[in-house]
Coordinates of C-alpha atoms in Angstrom, one line a residue:
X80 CA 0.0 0.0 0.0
X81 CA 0.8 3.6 -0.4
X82 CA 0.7 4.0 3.4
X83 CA 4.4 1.9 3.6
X84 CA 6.4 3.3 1.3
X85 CA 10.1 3.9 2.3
X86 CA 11.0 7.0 4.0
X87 CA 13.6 7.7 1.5
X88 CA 10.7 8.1 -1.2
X89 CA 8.1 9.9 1.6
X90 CA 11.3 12.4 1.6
X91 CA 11.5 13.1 -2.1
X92 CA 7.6 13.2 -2.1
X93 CA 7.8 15.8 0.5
X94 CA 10.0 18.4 -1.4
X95 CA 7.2 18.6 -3.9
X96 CA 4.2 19.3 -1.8
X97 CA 3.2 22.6 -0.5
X98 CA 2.6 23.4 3.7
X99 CA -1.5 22.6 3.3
X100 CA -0.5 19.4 1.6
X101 CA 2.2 18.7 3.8
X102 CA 0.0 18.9 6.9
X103 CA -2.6 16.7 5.6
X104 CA 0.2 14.1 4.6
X105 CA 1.5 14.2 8.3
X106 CA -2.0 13.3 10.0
X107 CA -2.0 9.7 7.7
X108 CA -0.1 7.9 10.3
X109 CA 2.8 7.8 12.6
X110 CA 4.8 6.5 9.5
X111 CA 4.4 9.8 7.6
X112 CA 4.4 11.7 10.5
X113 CA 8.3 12.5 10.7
X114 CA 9.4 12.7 7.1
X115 CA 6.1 14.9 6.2
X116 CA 6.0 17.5 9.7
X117 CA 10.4 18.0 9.3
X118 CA 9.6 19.4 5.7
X119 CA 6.7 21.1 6.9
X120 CA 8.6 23.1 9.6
X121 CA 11.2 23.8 6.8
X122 CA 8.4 25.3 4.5
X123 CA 7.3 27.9 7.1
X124 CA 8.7 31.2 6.4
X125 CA 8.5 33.1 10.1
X126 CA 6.7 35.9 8.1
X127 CA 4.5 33.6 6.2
X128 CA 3.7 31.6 9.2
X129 CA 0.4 28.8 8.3
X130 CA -1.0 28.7 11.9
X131 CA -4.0 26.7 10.4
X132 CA -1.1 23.8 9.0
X133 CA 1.1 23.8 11.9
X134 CA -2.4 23.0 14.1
X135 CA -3.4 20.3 11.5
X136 CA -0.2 18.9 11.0
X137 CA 1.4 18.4 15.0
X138 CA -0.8 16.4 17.1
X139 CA -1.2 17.2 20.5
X140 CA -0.1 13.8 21.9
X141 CA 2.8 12.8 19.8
X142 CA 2.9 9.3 20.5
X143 CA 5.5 7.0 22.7
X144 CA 7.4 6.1 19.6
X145 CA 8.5 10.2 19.4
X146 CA 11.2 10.9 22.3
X147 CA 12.4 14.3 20.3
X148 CA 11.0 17.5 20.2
X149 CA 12.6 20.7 18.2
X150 CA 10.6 24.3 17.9
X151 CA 12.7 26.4 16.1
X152 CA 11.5 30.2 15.5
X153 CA 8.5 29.5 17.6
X154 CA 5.6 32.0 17.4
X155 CA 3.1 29.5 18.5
X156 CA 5.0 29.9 22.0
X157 CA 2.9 32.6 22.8
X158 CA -1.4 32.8 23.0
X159 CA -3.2 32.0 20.4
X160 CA -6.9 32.0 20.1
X161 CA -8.9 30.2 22.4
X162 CA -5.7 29.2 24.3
X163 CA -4.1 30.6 27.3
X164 CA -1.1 29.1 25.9
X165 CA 1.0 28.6 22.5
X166 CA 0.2 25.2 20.9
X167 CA 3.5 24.2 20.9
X168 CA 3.7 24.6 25.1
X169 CA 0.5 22.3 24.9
X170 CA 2.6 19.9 23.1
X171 CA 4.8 20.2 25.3
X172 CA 2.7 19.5 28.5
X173 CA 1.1 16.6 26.9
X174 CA 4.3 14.7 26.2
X175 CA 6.0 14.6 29.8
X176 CA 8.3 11.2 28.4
X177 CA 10.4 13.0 25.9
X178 CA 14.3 12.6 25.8
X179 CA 15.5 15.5 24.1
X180 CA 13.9 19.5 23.6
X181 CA 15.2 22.0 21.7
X182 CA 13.4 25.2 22.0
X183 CA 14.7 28.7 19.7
X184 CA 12.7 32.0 21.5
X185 CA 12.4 34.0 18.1
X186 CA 12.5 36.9 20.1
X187 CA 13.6 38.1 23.8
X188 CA 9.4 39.7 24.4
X189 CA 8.0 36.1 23.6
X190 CA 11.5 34.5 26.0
X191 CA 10.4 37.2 28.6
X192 CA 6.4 36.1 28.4
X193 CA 6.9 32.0 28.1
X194 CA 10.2 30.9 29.2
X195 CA 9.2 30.5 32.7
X196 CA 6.2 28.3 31.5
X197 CA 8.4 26.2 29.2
X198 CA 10.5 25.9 32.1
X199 CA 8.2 24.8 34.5
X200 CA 6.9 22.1 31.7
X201 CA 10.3 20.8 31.2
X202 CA 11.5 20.0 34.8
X203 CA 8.6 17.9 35.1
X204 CA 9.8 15.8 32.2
X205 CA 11.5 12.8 34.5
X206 CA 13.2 11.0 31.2
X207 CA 14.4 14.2 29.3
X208 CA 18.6 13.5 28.7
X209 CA 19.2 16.6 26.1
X210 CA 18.3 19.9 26.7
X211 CA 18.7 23.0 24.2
X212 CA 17.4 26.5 25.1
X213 CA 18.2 29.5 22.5
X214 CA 16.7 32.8 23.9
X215 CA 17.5 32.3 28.1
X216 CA 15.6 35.9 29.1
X217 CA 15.8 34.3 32.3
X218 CA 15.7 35.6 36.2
X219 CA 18.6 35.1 38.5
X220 CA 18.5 31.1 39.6
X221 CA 16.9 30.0 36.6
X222 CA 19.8 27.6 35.7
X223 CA 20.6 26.0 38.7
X224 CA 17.0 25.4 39.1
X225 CA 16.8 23.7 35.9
X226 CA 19.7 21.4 36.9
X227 CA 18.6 20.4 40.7
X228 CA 15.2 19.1 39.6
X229 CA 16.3 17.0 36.4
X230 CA 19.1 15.0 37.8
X231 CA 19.3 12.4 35.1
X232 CA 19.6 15.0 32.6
X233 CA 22.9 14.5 30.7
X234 CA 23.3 17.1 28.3
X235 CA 22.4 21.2 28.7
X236 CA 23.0 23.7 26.2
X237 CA 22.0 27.3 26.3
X238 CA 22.6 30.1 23.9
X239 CA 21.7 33.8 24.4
X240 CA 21.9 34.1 28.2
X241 CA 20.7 37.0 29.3
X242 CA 19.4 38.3 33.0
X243 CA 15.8 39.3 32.9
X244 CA 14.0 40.3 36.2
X245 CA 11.0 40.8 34.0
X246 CA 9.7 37.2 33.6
X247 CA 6.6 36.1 35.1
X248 CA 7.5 33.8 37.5
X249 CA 6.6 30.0 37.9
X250 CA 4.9 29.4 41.1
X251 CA 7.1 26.1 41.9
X252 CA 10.3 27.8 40.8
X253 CA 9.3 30.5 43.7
X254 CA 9.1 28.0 46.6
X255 CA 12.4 26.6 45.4
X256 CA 14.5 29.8 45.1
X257 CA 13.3 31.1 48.7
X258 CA 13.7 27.3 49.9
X259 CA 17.4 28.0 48.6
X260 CA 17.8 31.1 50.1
X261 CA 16.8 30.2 53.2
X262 CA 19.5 27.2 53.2
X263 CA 22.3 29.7 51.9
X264 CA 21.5 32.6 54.7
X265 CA 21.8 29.6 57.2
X266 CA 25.2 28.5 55.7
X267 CA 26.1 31.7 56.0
X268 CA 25.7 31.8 59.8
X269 CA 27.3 28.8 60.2
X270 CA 30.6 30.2 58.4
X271 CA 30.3 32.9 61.0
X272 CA 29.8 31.5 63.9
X273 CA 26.1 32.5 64.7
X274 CA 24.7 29.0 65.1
X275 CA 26.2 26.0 66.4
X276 CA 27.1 23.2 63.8
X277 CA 25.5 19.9 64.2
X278 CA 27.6 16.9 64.3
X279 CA 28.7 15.2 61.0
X280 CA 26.8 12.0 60.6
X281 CA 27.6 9.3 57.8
X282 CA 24.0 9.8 56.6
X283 CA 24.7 13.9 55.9
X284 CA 28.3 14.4 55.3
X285 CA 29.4 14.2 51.7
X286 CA 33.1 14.7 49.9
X287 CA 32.0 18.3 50.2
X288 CA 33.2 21.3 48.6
X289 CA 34.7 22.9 51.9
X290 CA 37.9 20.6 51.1
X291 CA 37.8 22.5 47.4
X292 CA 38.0 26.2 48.8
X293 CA 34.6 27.1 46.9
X294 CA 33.9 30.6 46.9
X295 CA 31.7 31.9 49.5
X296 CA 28.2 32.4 48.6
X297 CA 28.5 28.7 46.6
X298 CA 25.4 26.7 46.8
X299 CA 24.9 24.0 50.2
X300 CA 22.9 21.5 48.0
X301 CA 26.5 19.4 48.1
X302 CA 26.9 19.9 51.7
X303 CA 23.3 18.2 52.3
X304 CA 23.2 15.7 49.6
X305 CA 23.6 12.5 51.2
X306 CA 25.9 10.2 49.9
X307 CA 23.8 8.0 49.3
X308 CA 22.2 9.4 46.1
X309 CA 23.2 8.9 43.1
X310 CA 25.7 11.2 41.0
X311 CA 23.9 13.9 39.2
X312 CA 24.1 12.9 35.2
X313 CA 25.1 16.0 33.6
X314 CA 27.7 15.3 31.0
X315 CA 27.8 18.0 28.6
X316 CA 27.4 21.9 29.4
X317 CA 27.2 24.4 26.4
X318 CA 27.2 28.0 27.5
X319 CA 27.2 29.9 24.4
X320 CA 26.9 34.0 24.5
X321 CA 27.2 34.6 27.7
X322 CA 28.3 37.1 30.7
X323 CA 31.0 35.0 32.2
X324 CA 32.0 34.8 35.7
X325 CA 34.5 32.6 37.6
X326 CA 32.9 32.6 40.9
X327 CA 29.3 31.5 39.4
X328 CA 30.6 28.9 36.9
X329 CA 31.8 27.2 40.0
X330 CA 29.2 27.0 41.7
X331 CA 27.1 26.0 38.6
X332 CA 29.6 22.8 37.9
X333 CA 30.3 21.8 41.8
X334 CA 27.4 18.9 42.1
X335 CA 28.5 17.2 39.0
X336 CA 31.7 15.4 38.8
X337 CA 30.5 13.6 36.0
X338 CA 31.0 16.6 33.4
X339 CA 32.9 15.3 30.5
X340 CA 32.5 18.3 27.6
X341 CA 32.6 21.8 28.5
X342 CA 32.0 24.5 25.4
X343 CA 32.2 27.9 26.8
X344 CA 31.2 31.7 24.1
X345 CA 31.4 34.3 26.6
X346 CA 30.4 38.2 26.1
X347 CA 32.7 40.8 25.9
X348 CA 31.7 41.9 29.3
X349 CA 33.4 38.2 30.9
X350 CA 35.8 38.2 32.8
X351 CA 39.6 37.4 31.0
X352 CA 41.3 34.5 31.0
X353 CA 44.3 36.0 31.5
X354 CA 46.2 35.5 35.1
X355 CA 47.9 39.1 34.9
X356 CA 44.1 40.9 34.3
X357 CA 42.0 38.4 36.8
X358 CA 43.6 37.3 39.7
X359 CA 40.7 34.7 40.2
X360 CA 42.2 33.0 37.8
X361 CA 44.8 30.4 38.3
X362 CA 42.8 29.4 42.0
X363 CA 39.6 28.9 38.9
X364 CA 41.7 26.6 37.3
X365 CA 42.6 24.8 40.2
X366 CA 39.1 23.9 41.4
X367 CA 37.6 23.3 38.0
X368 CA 39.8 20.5 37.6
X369 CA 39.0 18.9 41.0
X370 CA 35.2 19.4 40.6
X371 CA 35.6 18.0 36.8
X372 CA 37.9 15.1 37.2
X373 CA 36.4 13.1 34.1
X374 CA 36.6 16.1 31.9
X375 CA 38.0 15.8 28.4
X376 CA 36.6 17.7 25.5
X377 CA 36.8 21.9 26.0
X378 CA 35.7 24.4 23.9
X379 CA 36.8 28.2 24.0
X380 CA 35.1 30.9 21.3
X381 CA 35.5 34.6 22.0
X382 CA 37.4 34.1 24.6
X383 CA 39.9 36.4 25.9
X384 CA 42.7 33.8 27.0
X385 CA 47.0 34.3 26.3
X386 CA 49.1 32.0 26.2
X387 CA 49.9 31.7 30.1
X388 CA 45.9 31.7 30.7
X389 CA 45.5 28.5 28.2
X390 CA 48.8 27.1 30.2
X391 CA 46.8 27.0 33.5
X392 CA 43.9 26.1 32.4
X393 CA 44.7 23.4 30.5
X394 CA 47.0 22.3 33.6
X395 CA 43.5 21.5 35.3
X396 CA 42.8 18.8 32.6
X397 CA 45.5 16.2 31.9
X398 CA 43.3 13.8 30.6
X399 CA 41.8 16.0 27.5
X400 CA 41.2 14.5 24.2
X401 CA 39.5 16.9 22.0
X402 CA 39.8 20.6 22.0
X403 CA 38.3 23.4 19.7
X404 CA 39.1 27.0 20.0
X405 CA 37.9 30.1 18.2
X406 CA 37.8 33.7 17.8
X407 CA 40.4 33.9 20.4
X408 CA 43.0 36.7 20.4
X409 CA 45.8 33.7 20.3
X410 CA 48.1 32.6 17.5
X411 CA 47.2 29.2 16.1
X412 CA 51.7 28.8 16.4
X413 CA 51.3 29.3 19.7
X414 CA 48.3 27.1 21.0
X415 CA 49.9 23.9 19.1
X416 CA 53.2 24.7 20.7
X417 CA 51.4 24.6 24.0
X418 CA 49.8 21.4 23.4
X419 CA 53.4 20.0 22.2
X420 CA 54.9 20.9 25.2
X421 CA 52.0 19.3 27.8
X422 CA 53.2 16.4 29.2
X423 CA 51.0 13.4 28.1
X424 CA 49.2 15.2 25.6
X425 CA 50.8 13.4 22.5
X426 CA 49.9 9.7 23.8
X427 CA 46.0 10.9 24.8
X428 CA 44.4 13.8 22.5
X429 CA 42.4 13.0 19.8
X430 CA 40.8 16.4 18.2
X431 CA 42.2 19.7 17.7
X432 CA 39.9 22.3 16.3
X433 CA 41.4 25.9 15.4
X434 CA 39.3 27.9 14.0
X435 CA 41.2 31.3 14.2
X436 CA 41.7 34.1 12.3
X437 CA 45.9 33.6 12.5
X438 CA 47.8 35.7 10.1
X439 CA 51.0 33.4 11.7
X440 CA 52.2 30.4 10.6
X441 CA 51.6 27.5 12.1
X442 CA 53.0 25.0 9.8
X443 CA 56.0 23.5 11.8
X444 CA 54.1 23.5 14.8
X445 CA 51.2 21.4 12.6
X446 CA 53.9 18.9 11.8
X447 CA 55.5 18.5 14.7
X448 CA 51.7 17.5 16.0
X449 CA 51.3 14.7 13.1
X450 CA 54.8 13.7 14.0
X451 CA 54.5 13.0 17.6
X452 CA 50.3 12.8 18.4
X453 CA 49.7 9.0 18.3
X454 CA 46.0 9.1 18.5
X455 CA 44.9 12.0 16.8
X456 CA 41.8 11.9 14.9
X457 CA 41.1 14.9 13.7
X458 CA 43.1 17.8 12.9
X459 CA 41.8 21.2 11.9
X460 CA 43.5 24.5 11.6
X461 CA 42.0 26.7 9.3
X462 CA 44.3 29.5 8.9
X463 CA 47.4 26.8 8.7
X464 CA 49.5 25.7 5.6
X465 CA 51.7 23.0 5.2
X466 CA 54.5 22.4 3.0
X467 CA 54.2 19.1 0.4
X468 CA 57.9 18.5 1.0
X469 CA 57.7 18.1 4.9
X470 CA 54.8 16.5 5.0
X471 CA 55.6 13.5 2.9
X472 CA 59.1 13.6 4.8
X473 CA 56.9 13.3 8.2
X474 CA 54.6 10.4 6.5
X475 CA 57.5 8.7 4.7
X476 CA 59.2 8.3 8.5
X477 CA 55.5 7.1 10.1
X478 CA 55.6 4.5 7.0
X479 CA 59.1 3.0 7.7
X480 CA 58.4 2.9 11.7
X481 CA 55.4 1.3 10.8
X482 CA 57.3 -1.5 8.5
X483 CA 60.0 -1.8 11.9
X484 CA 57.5 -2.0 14.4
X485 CA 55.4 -5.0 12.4
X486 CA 58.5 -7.0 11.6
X487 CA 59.6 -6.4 15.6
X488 CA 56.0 -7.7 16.9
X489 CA 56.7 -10.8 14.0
X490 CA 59.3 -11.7 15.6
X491 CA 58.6 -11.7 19.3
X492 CA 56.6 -14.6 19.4
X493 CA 59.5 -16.3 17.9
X494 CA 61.7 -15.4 20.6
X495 CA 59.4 -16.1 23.0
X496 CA 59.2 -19.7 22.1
X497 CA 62.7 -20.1 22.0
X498 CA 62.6 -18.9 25.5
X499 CA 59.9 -20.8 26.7
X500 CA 59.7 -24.2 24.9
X501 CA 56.4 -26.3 24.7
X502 CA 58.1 -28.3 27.8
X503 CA 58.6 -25.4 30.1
X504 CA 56.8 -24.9 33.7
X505 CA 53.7 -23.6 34.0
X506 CA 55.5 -20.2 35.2
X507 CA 57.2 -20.2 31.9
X508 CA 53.4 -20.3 29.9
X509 CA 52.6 -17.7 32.2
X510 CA 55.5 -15.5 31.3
X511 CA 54.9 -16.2 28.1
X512 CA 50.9 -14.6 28.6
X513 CA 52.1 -11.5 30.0
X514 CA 54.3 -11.2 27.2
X515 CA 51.6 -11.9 24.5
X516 CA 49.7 -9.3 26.7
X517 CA 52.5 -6.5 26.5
X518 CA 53.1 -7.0 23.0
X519 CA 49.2 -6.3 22.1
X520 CA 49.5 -3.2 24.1
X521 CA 52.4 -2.0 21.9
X522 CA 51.1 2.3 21.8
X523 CA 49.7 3.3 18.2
X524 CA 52.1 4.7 15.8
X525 CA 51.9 8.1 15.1
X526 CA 48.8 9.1 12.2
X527 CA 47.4 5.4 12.5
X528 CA 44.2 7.1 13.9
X529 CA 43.7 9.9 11.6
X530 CA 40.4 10.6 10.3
X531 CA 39.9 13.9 9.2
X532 CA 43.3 16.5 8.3
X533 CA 41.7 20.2 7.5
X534 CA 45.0 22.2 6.3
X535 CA 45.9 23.5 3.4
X536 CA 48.6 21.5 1.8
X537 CA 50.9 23.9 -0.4
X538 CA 53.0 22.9 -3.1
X539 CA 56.1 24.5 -4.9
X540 CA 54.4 25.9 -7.6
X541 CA 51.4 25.2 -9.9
X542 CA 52.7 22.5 -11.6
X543 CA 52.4 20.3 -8.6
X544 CA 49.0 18.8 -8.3
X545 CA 46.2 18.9 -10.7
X546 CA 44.8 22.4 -10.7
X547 CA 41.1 21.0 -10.4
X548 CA 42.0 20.2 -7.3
X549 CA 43.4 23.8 -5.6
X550 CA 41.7 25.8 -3.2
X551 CA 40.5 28.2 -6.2
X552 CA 40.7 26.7 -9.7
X553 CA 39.9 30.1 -11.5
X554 CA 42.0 32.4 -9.5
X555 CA 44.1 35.5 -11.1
X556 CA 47.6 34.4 -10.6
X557 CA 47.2 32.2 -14.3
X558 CA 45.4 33.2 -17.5
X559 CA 42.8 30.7 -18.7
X560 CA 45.1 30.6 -22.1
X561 CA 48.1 29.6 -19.9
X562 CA 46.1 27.3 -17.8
X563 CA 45.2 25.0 -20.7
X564 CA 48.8 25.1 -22.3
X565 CA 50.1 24.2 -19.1
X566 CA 47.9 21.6 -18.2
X567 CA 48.3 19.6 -21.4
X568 CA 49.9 16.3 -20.7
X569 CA 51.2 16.8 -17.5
X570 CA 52.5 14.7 -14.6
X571 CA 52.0 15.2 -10.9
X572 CA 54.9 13.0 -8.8
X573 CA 54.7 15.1 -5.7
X574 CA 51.5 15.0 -5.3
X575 CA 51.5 10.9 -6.7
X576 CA 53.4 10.6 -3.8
X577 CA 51.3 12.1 -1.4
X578 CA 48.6 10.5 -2.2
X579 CA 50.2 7.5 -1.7
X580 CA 51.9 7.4 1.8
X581 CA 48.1 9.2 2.4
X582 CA 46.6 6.0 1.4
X583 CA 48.7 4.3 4.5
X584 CA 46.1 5.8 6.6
X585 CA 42.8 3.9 5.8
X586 CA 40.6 5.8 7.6
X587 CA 41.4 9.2 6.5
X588 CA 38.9 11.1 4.3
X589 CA 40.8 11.8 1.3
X590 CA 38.1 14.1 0.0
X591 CA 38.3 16.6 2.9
X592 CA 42.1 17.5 1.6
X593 CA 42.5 21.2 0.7
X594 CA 45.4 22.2 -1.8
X595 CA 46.8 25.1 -2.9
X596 CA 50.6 26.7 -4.7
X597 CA 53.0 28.8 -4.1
X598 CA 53.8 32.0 -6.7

């Protein structure tokens, strides 16, 4: 029947059916449903918006089989007629099992009116794991509210933070800020002296952050959680465009040890990662890493860090494996050498992701981390160029170690047997185990791992690569006339060659490869 085709073809019949026909195609049956409602969302301009095929198209119970929920540009946040509420937060209130929301205010008066209403919906949702808010008018508390009452929530993200005593309140979120208050003034006292401390039991005392030096002011709730409860979830924080504070972050990240991912966009108004400017700084980087021992992906854009500030802070975090940074006022030289010189770094990081606007080279810096990083992944630097010749000299080397290191692992088990004949004890067959066992945990050669390289490669001159395949084909620096002459029957060795030793690293996309010529 019609009713099963693939949801390839439901696709490709959706990109030829306008918003009315889309919504009636999305109420046939769950089937249709998701192909039918995501083209249907695409198709509505914000100032075109079909109120009348949105209703028709989203049903208000969604069904168990749907655990995701997106509302990008979301006018029908706000009232609409006959409803004290936007149809979406209906939706929203009708599905309390969903997994993962994504909600994008379209504008901070519709965040000020129904942010507090989609927030008191959403902590409610005992099974939500992802969390995306784009549009956070919110009041002071907001945040840590969010995180205290969804404890298995394991991812947060939220963009466009901004303070907004303006926002009708939720009645629950009420009770819990002046519940909190009311703790923190008594904590207070008790730093003082004012009122006598109670014993520590086993049943109250936790591994609390008073053995951390958190700032004062930071939230009790670790002090009182038992230890008994379960770890808080959280595993990924996104704080993009935001007024950044030391003190506060803090006392944000202190319940959740768990926190693996950190991506930080601050406002120009945050403080400066820079130890001479904020003196905060360094004892920042000292906590962070004990509250986030398991930490090991960090993300910095538009952040004003130097080279000592990145030093420190990266000092909290030995066992790091992917890091991005952008917009920073740094060199991209510079960061690579620091992660050269970090102890450990080479045998542990996976990703490096500079996305700067460098007018320094970084090219003998991005060899040296080819050369010596024996996990990386991915590599990207988007201002960086490397020379052909190196490059191939750096590869060549990785191919001969490679060719020594199988023949050596060939061999061992030869040597072992001549050690340990058939005959031997039983603590001979064990030896020989344990050296089976250390041999299998021989460390990766150098670019065995790489996935994804995202420099520009540079050659000598024109001639060196097919020009089809340069970062611009049709640039100035050759005449069209010149182009074909030139072209004619030509032979590329060097980049032969390349491509080659390149093909050593079978899991390398080869299509991602950007080239380019020297004058």
């Amino acid at each position: 029947m019609v009713t099963t085709l693939p949801t390839e073809v439901l696709i490709q019949v959706s990109s030829y059916l306008n918003p009315a026909n889309l919504a009636s195609a999305c109420c046939v049956n769950h089937a249709w449903f998701i192909p039918f409602a995501s083209k249907l969302w695409r198709s509505l301009h914000k100032d075109q918006f079909s109120q009348e095929a949105l209703l028709g198209a989203l049903p208000q119970r969604l069904g168990p089989e749907c655990t995701r929920l997106i509302i990008m540009e979301a006018p029908v946040l706000g009232p609409t007629a006959g409803r004290k509420y936007g149809y979406a937060i209906e939706i929203l209130e009708r599905n309390p099992d969903l997994e993962e929301v994504s909600v994008w205010f379209p504008n901070p008066v519709e965040a000020t009116r129904q942010l507090m209403r989609v927030v008191g919906i959403v902590v409610r949702m005992k099974k939500l794991r992802k969390l995306c808010i784009d549009g956070f008018m919110a009041p002071e508390g907001v945040l840590e509210y969010l995180l205290e009452m969804l404890p298995g929530l394991e991812e947060l993200s939220i963009e466009m933070w901004q303070a907004n005593p303006d926002a009708v309140l939720d009645p629950d979120f009420v009770t819990w800020r002046m519940q909190r208050m009311a703790s923190e003034d008594a904590g207070n006292r008790d730093r003082v002296g004012l009122t006598p401390t109670a014993p520590a039991t086993s049943a109250t005392t936790s591994a609390t952050p008073s053995a951390i030096l958190l700032p004062a002011g930071a939230s009790s709730s670790a002090v009182t959680t038992s230890t008994t409860e379960p770890p808080r979830q959280l595993r990924r924080l996104s704080l993009i465009d935001i007024e950044f504070s030391f003190e506060y972050f803090l006392k944000l990240v202190q319940d959740y040890p768990l926190l693996e991912s950190i991506t930080l966009e601050v406002s120009e108004e945050s403080a400066h990662f820079r130890p001479g400017e904020s003196p905060s700084y360094i004892p920042f980087c000292e906590q962070l890493g004990i509250l986030c021992p398991r930490l090991d992906q960090l993300s910095l854009r538009s952040v004003e860090i130097n080279s000592d500030g990145l030093e420190y802070l990266l000092s909290a975090f030995p066992r790091l494996k992917r890091i991005a940074i952008a917009n920073t006022p740094m060199a991209d030289c510079d960061i690579l050498r620091i992660l050269l010189n970090r102890s450990g770094y080479s045998e542990i990081l996976e990703e490096i992701d500079l996305t700067q606007d460098s007018s320094r080279p970084s090219g003998v810096e991005t060899l040296e981390v080819l050369r010596r990083f024996h996990r990386l992944r991915r590599l990207r630097v988007t201002s960086g160029t490397i020379m052909v010749g190196p490059l191939i000299q750096v590869f060549l080397i990785q191919r001969l170690n490679g060719a020594d290191d199988e023949q050596q692992q060939e061999q061992q088990p030869l040597q072992q047997q001549q050690q340990h004949p058939p005959a031997a004890s039983n603590q001979a067959n064990s030896e020989d185990l344990q050296g089976q066992g250390q041999m299998h945990a021989t460390p990766t050669r150098p670019g065995e791992h790489l996935e994804k390289l995202e420099v520009t490669i540079v050659g000598p001159s024109r001639g060196w690569a097919p020009p089809a395949l340069f970062v611009d084909e049709y640039d100035d620096r050759y005449g069209q006339q010149e182009r074909d002459a030139d072209d004619a029957d030509r032979t590329y060795p060097l980049y032969n060659t390349l491509t080659t030793l390149l093909k050593d690293k079978t899991l390398l996309d080869m299509d991602g490869l950007t080239l380019d010529y020297e004058l």
